[in-house]
CSV table of C-alpha atoms in Angstrom, one decimal:
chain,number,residue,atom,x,y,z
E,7,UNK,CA,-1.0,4.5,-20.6
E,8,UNK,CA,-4.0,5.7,-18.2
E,9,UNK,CA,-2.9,7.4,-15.1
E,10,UNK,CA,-4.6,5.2,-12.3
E,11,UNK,CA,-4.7,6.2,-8.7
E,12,UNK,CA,-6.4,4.4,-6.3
E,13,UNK,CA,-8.0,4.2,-2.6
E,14,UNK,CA,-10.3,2.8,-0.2
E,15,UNK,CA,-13.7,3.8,-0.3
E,16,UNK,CA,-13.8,5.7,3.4
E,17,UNK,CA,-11.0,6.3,5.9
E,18,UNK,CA,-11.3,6.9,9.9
E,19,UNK,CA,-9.2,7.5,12.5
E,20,UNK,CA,-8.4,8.1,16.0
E,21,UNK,CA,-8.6,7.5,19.6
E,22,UNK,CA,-11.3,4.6,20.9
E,23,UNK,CA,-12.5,4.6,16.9
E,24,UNK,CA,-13.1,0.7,17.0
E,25,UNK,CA,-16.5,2.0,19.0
E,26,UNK,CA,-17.7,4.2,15.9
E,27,UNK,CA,-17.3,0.8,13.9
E,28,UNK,CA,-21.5,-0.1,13.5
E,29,UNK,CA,-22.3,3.4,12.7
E,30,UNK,CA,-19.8,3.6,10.3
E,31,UNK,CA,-21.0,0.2,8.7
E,32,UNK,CA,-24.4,1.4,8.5
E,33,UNK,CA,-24.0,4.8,7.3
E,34,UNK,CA,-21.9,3.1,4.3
E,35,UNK,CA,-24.5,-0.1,4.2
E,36,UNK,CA,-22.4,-2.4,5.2
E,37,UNK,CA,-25.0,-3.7,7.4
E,38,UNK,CA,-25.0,-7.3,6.3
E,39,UNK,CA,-23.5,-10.0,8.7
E,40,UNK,CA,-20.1,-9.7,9.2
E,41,UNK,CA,-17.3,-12.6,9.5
E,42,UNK,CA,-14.3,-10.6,11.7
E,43,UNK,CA,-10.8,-12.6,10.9
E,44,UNK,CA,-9.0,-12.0,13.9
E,45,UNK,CA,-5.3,-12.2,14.7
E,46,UNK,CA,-5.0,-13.4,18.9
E,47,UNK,CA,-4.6,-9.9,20.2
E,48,UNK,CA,-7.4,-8.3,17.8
E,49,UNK,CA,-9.8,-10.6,19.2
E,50,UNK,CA,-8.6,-10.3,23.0
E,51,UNK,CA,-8.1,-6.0,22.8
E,52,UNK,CA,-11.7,-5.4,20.8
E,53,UNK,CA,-14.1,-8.2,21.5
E,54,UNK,CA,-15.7,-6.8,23.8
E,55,UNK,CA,-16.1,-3.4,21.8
E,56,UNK,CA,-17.4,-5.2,18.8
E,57,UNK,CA,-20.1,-6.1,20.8
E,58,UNK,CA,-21.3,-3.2,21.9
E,59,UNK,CA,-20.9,-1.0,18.7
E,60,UNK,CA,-22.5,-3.8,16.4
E,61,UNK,CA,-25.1,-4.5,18.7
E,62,UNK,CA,-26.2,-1.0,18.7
E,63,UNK,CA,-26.0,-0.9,15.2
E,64,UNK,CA,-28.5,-4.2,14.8
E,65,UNK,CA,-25.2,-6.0,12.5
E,66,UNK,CA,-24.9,-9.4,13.2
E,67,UNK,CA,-21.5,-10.5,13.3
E,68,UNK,CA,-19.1,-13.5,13.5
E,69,UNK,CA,-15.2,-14.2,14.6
E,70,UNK,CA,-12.8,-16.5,12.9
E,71,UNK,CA,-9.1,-16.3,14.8
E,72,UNK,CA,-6.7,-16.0,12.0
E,73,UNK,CA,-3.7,-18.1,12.2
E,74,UNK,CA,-1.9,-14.7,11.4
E,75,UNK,CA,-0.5,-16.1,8.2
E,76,UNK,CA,-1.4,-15.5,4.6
E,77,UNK,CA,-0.8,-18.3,2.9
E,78,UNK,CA,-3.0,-20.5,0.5
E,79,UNK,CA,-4.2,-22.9,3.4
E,80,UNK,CA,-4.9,-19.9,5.6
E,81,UNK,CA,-7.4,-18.3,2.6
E,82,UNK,CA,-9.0,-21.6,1.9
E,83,UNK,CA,-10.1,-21.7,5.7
E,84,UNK,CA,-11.3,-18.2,5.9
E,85,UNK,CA,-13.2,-18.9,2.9
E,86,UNK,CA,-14.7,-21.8,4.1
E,87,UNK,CA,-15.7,-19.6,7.1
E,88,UNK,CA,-17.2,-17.2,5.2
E,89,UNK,CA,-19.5,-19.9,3.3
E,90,UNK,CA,-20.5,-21.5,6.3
E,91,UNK,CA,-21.8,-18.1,8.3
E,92,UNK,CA,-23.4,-16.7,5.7
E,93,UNK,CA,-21.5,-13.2,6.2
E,94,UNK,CA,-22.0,-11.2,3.2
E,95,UNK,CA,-19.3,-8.7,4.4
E,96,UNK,CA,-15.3,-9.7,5.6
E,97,UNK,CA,-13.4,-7.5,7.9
E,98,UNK,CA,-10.0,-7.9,9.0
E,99,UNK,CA,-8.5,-6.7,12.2
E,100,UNK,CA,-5.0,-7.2,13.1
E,101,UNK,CA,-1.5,-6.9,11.6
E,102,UNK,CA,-0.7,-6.9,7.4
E,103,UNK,CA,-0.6,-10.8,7.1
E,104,UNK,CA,-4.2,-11.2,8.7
E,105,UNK,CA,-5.6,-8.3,6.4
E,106,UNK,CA,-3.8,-9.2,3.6
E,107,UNK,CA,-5.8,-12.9,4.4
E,108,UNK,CA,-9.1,-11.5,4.7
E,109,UNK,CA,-8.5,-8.9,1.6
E,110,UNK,CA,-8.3,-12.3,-0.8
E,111,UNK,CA,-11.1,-14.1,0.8
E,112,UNK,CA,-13.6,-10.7,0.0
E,113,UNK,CA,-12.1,-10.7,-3.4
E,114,UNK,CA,-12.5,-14.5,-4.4
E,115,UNK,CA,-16.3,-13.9,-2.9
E,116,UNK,CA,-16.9,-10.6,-4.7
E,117,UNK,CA,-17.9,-9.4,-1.3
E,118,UNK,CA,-16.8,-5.6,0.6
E,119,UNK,CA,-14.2,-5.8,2.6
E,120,UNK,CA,-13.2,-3.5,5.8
E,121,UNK,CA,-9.4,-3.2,7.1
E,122,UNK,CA,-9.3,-2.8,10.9
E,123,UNK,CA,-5.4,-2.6,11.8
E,124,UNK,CA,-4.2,-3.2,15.5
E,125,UNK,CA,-0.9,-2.1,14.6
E,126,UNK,CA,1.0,0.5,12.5
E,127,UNK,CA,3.5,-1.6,11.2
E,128,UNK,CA,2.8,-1.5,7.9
E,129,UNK,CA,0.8,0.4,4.7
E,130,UNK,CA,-1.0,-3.1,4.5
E,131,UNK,CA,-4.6,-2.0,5.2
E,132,UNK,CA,-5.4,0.8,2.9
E,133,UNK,CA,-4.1,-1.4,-0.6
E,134,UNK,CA,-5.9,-4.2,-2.9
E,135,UNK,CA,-3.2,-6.2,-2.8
E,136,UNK,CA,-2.3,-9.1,-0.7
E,137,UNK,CA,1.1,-10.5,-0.2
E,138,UNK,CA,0.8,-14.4,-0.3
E,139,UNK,CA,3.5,-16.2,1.3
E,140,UNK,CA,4.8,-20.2,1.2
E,141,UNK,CA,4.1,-22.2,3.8
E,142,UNK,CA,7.7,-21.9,4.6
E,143,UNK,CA,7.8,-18.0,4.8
E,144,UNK,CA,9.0,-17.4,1.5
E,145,UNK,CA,7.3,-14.6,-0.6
E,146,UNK,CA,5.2,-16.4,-2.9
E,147,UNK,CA,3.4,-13.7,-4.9
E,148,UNK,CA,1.4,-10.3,-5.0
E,149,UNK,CA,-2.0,-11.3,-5.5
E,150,UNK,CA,-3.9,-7.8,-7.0
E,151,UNK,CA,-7.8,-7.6,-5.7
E,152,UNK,CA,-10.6,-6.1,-7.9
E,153,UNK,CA,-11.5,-3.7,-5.1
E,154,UNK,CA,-9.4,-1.3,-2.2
E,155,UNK,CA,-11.4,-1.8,1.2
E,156,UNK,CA,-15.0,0.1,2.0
E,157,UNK,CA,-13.5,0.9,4.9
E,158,UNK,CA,-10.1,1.4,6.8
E,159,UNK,CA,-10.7,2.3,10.4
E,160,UNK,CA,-7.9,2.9,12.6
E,161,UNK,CA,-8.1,2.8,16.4
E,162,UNK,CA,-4.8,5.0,17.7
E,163,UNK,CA,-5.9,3.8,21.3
E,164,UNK,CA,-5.4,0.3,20.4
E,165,UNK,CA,-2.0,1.1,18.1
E,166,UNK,CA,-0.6,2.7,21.4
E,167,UNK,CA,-0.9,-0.7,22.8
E,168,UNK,CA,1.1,-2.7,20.4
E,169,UNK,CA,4.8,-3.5,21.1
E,170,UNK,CA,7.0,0.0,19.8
E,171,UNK,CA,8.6,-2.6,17.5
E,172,UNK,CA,5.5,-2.9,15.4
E,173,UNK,CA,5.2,1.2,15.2
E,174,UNK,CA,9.4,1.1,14.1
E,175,UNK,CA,8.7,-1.5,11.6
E,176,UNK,CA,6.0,0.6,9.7
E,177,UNK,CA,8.5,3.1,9.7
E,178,UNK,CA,10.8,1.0,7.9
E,179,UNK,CA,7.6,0.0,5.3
E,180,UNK,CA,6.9,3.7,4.7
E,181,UNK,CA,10.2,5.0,4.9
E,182,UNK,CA,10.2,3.0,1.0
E,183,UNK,CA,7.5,4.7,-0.1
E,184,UNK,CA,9.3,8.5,-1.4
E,185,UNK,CA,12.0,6.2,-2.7
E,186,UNK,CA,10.1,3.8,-5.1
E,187,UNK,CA,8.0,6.1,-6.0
E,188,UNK,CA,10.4,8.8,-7.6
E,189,UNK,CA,11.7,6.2,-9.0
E,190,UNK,CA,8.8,4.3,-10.6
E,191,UNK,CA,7.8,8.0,-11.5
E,192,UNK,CA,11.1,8.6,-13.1
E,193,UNK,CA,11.6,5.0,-15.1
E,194,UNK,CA,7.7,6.2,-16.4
E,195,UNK,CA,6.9,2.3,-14.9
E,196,UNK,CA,3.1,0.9,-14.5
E,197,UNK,CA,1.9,1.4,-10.4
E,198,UNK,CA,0.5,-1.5,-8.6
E,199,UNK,CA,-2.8,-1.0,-10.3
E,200,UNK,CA,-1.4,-0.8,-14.3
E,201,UNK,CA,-1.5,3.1,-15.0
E,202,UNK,CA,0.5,5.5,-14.4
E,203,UNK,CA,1.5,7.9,-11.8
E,204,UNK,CA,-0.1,10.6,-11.0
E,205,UNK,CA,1.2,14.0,-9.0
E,206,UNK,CA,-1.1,13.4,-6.2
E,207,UNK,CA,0.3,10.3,-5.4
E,208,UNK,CA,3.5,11.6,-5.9
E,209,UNK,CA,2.9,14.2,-3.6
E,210,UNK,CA,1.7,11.8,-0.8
E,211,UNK,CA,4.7,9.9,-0.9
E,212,UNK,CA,6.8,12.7,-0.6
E,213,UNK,CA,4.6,13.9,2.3
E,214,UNK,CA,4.8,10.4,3.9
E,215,UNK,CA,8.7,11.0,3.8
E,216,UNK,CA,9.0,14.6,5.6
E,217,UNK,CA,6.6,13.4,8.4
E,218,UNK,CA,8.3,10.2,9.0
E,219,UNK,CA,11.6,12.6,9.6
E,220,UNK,CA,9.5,15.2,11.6
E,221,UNK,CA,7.2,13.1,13.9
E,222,UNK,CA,9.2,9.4,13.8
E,223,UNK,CA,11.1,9.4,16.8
E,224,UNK,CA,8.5,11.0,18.7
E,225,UNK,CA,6.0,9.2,18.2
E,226,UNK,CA,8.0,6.1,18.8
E,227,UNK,CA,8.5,7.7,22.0
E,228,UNK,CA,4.8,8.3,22.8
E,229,UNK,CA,3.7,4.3,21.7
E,230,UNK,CA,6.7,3.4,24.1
E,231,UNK,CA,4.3,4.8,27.2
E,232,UNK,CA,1.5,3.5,25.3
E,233,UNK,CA,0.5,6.9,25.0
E,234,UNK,CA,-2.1,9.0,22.2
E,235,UNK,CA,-0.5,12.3,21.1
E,236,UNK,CA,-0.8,14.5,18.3
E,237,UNK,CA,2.6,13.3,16.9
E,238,UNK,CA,1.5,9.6,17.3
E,239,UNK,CA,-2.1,10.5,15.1
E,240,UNK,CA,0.4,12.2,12.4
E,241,UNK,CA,2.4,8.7,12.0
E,242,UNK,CA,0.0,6.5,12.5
E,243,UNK,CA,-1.6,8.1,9.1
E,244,UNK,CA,1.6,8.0,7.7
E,245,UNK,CA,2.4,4.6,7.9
E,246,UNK,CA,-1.0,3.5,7.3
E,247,UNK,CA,-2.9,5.9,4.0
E,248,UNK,CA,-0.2,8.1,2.9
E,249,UNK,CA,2.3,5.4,3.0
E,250,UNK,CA,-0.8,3.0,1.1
E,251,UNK,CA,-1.9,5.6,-1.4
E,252,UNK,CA,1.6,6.2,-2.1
E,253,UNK,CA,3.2,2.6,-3.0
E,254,UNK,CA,-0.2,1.2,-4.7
E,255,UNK,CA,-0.7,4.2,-6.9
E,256,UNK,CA,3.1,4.8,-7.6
E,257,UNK,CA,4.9,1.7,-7.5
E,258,UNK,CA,7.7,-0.3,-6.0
E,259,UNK,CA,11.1,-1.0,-6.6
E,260,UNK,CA,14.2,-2.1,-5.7
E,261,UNK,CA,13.4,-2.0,-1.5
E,262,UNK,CA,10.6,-4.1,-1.8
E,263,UNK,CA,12.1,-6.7,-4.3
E,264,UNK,CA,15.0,-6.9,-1.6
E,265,UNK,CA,12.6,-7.6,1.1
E,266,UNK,CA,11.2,-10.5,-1.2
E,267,UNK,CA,15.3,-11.2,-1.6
E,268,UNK,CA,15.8,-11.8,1.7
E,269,UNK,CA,12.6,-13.8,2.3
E,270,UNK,CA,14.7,-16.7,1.0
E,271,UNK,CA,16.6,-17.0,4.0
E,272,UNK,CA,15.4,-18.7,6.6
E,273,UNK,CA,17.3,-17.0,9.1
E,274,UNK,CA,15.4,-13.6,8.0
E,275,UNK,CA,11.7,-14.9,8.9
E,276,UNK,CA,12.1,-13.8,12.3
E,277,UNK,CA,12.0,-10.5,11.2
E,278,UNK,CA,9.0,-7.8,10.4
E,279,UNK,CA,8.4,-6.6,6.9
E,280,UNK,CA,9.1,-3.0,7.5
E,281,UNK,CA,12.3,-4.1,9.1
E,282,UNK,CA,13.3,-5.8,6.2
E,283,UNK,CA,12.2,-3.4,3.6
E,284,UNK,CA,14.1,-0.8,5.9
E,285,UNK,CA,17.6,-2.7,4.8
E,286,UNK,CA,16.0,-2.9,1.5
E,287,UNK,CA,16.2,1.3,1.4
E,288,UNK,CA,19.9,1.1,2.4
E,289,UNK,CA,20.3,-1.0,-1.1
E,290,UNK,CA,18.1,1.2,-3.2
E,291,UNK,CA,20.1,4.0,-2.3
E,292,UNK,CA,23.3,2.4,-2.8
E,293,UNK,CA,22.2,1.0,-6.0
E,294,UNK,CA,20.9,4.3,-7.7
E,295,UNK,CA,24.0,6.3,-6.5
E,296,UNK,CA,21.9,8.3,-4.4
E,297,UNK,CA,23.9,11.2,-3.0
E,298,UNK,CA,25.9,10.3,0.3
E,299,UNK,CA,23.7,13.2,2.4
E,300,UNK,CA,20.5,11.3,1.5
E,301,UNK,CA,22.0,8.2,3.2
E,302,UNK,CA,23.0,9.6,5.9
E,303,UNK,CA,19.7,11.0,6.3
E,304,UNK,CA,18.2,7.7,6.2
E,305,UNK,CA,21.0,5.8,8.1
E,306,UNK,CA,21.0,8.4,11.1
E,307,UNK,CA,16.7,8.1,10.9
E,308,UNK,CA,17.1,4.3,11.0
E,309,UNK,CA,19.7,4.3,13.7
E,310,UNK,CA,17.2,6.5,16.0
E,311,UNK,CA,13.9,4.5,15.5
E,312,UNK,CA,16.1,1.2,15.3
E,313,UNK,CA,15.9,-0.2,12.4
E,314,UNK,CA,17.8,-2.3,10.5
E,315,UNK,CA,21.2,-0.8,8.7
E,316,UNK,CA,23.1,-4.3,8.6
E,317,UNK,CA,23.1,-7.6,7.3
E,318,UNK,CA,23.4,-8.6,10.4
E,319,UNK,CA,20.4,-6.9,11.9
E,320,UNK,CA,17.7,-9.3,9.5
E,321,UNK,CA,19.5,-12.4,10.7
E,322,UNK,CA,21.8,-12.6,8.1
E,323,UNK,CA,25.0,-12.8,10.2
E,324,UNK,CA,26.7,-15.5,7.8
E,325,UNK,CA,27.7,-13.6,4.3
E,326,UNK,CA,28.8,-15.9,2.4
E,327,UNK,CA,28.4,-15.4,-1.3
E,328,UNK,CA,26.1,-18.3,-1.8
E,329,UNK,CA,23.4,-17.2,0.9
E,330,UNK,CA,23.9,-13.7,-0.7
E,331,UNK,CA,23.8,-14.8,-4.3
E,332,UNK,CA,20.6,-16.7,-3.0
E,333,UNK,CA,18.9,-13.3,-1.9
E,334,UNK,CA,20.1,-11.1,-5.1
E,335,UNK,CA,18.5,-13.7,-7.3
E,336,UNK,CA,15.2,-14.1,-6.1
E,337,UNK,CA,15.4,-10.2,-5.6
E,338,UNK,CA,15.6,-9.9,-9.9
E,339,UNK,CA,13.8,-12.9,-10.3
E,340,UNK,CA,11.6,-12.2,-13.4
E,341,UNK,CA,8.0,-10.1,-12.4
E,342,UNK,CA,10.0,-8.5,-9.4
E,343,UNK,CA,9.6,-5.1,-8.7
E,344,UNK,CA,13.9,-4.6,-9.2
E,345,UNK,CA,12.6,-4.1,-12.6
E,346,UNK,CA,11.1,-0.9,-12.1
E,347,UNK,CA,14.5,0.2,-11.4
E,348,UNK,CA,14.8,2.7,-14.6
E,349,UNK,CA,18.0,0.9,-15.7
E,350,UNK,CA,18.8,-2.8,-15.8
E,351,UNK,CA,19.7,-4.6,-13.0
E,352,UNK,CA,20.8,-7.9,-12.2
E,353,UNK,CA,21.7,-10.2,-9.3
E,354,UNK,CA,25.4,-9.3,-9.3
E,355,UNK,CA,24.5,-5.5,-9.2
E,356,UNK,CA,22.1,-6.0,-6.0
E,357,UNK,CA,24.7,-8.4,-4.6
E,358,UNK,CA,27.3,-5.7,-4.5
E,359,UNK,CA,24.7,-3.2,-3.7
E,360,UNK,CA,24.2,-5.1,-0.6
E,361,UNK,CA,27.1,-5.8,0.6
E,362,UNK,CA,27.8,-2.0,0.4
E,363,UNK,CA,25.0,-0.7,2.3
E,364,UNK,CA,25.7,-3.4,5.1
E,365,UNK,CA,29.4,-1.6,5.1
E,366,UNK,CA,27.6,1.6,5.5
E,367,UNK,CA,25.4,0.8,8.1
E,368,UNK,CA,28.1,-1.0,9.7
E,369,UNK,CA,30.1,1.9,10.3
């Protein structure tokens, strides 16, 4: 097996970096028209900044307002967008569901795409993969693109605007990233792009895991006066490359297959990804027989940023066994990342799993 480690072609960020968008374009020859897919509060924050900077840079552009879903019907009208303007280069600016919209569209048209996040709440806009969901909210599958984005550009200014939810959620989405990587390194598992591991990667995730710990809480405390600081900057890359470099080129496991798990429940829709994958870290833990100064680690780190430690917390107040056997089985369902686990694992073994890390986080 090859050792494969992939990333996006350019990466920039900081403060007011939405206004260096046409000169980083052109100086990567992205200078074709561009179609912008928009969530609500992408288009209302940046609108007027996208004119200037592409103005200046002689770009022609176009804005289609994303539904903020990413789901089959939500593709099929970007794409349609996309035909009818002509644009020969698709850039996304919002949260992970509108990039993760625009990412498919570029790849069914064999055209660059550019990720332009508005929040940090998850490792979304670095990756060639696109998480497609039901109409109903229900993870439907992980659809892998040809290509990583030309360009990720990442305006802190902006971030420091967004609800400190968002910024706690990517926590929770890169607080997986150590985890299923050591152990998709360990089990000697394909990564999200079919090779192997490689150190660096490894490395990143590990270094995505000691600043979440070291910077977290303040940061969180910075977006919470929507305020730009040094610790803010740190996260921000945290949650957006070294948390993407780290899952794509090593791999998921059992948190992410219990997000998927618990997409099956109505009651947990309501709830962000990170938040989600958060819980799912509790049952990773608890599944490997991590040792019980790790979890505390995490517990009293989730407890501080607030995230999720319960059942509870994702909406899933009622446990009875057949809403629980409900998420443990699509968690294994065949294809699912649970597999990467580096022993077997079925439905009854996440079940308990669960139920043990929602006694632990209820304490």
């Amino acid at each position: 097996m090859l050792s494969v480690f992939s990333s996006p072609g350019h990466y920039v960020q900081g403060r007011d970096a939405t206004a260096a968008l046409g000169a980083e374009m052109t100086r990567l020859g992205l200078d074709g028209p561009v179609l912008i897919v928009a969530g609500g509060s992408a288009r209302r924050l940046l609108a007027d900044t996208w004119e200037q900077s592409l103005t200046d840079a002689k770009i022609a552009y176009s804005v289609h307002v994303s539904s903020g879903d990413c789901t089959r019907a939500e593709i099929a009208q970007i794409t349609a967008a996309v035909r009818a303007s002509g644009c020969t280069v698709v850039l996304g600016a919002g949260g992970g569901k509108v990039l993760d919209s625009a990412r498919a569209v570029a790849d069914d048209l064999r055209l660059p795409m550019i990720s332009c996040p508005t929040t940090a709440s998850s490792d979304a806009p670095c990756s060639a993969l696109s998480v497609i969901y039901t109409a109903a909210g229900e993870v439907e599958t992980y659809q892998l693109v040809r290509r990583n984005p030309a360009l990720v550009l990442v305006d802190t200014s902006v971030i420091a605007q967004a609800p400190a939810r968002l910024l706690a959620a990517g926590l929770g989405d890169a607080l997986a990233t150590w985890f299923e990587a050591r152990t998709c390194t360990a089990a000697g598992v394909r990564n999200m792009r079919g090779g192997a591991s490689t150190r660096s990667a490894t490395a990143l995730a590990e270094l995505c895991y000691r600043t979440l710990l070291a910077d977290g809480r303040q940061a969180l405390a910075a977006v919470r006066e929507q305020a730009v600081t040094p610790a803010l900057e740190r996260i921000v890359e945290a949650n957006t490359l070294l948390s993407g470099l780290g899952f794509e080129s090593s791999g998921l496991a059992a948190a992410h297959a219990v997000h998927n798990g618990l997409t099956a429940a109505p009651q947990t829709h309501a709830y962000l990804h990170g938040e989600k994958v958060a819980f799912g870290v509790l049952t990773q833990l608890v599944l490997e027989g991590a040792p019980s100064g790790e979890i505390d680690t995490v517990l009293d780190f989730c407890a501080d940023v607030g995230l999720p430690t319960t059942l509870a917390a994702v909406g899933v107040a009622d446990t009875q066994l057949s809403t629980l056997s409900a998420i443990a089985t699509r968690a294994t369902a065949p294809g699912e990342t649970m597999h990467n686990e580096p022993f077997e694992v079925d439905a009854a073994m996440v079940l308990d799993a669960m139920r043990a890390a929602d006694a632990l986080g209820r304490r």
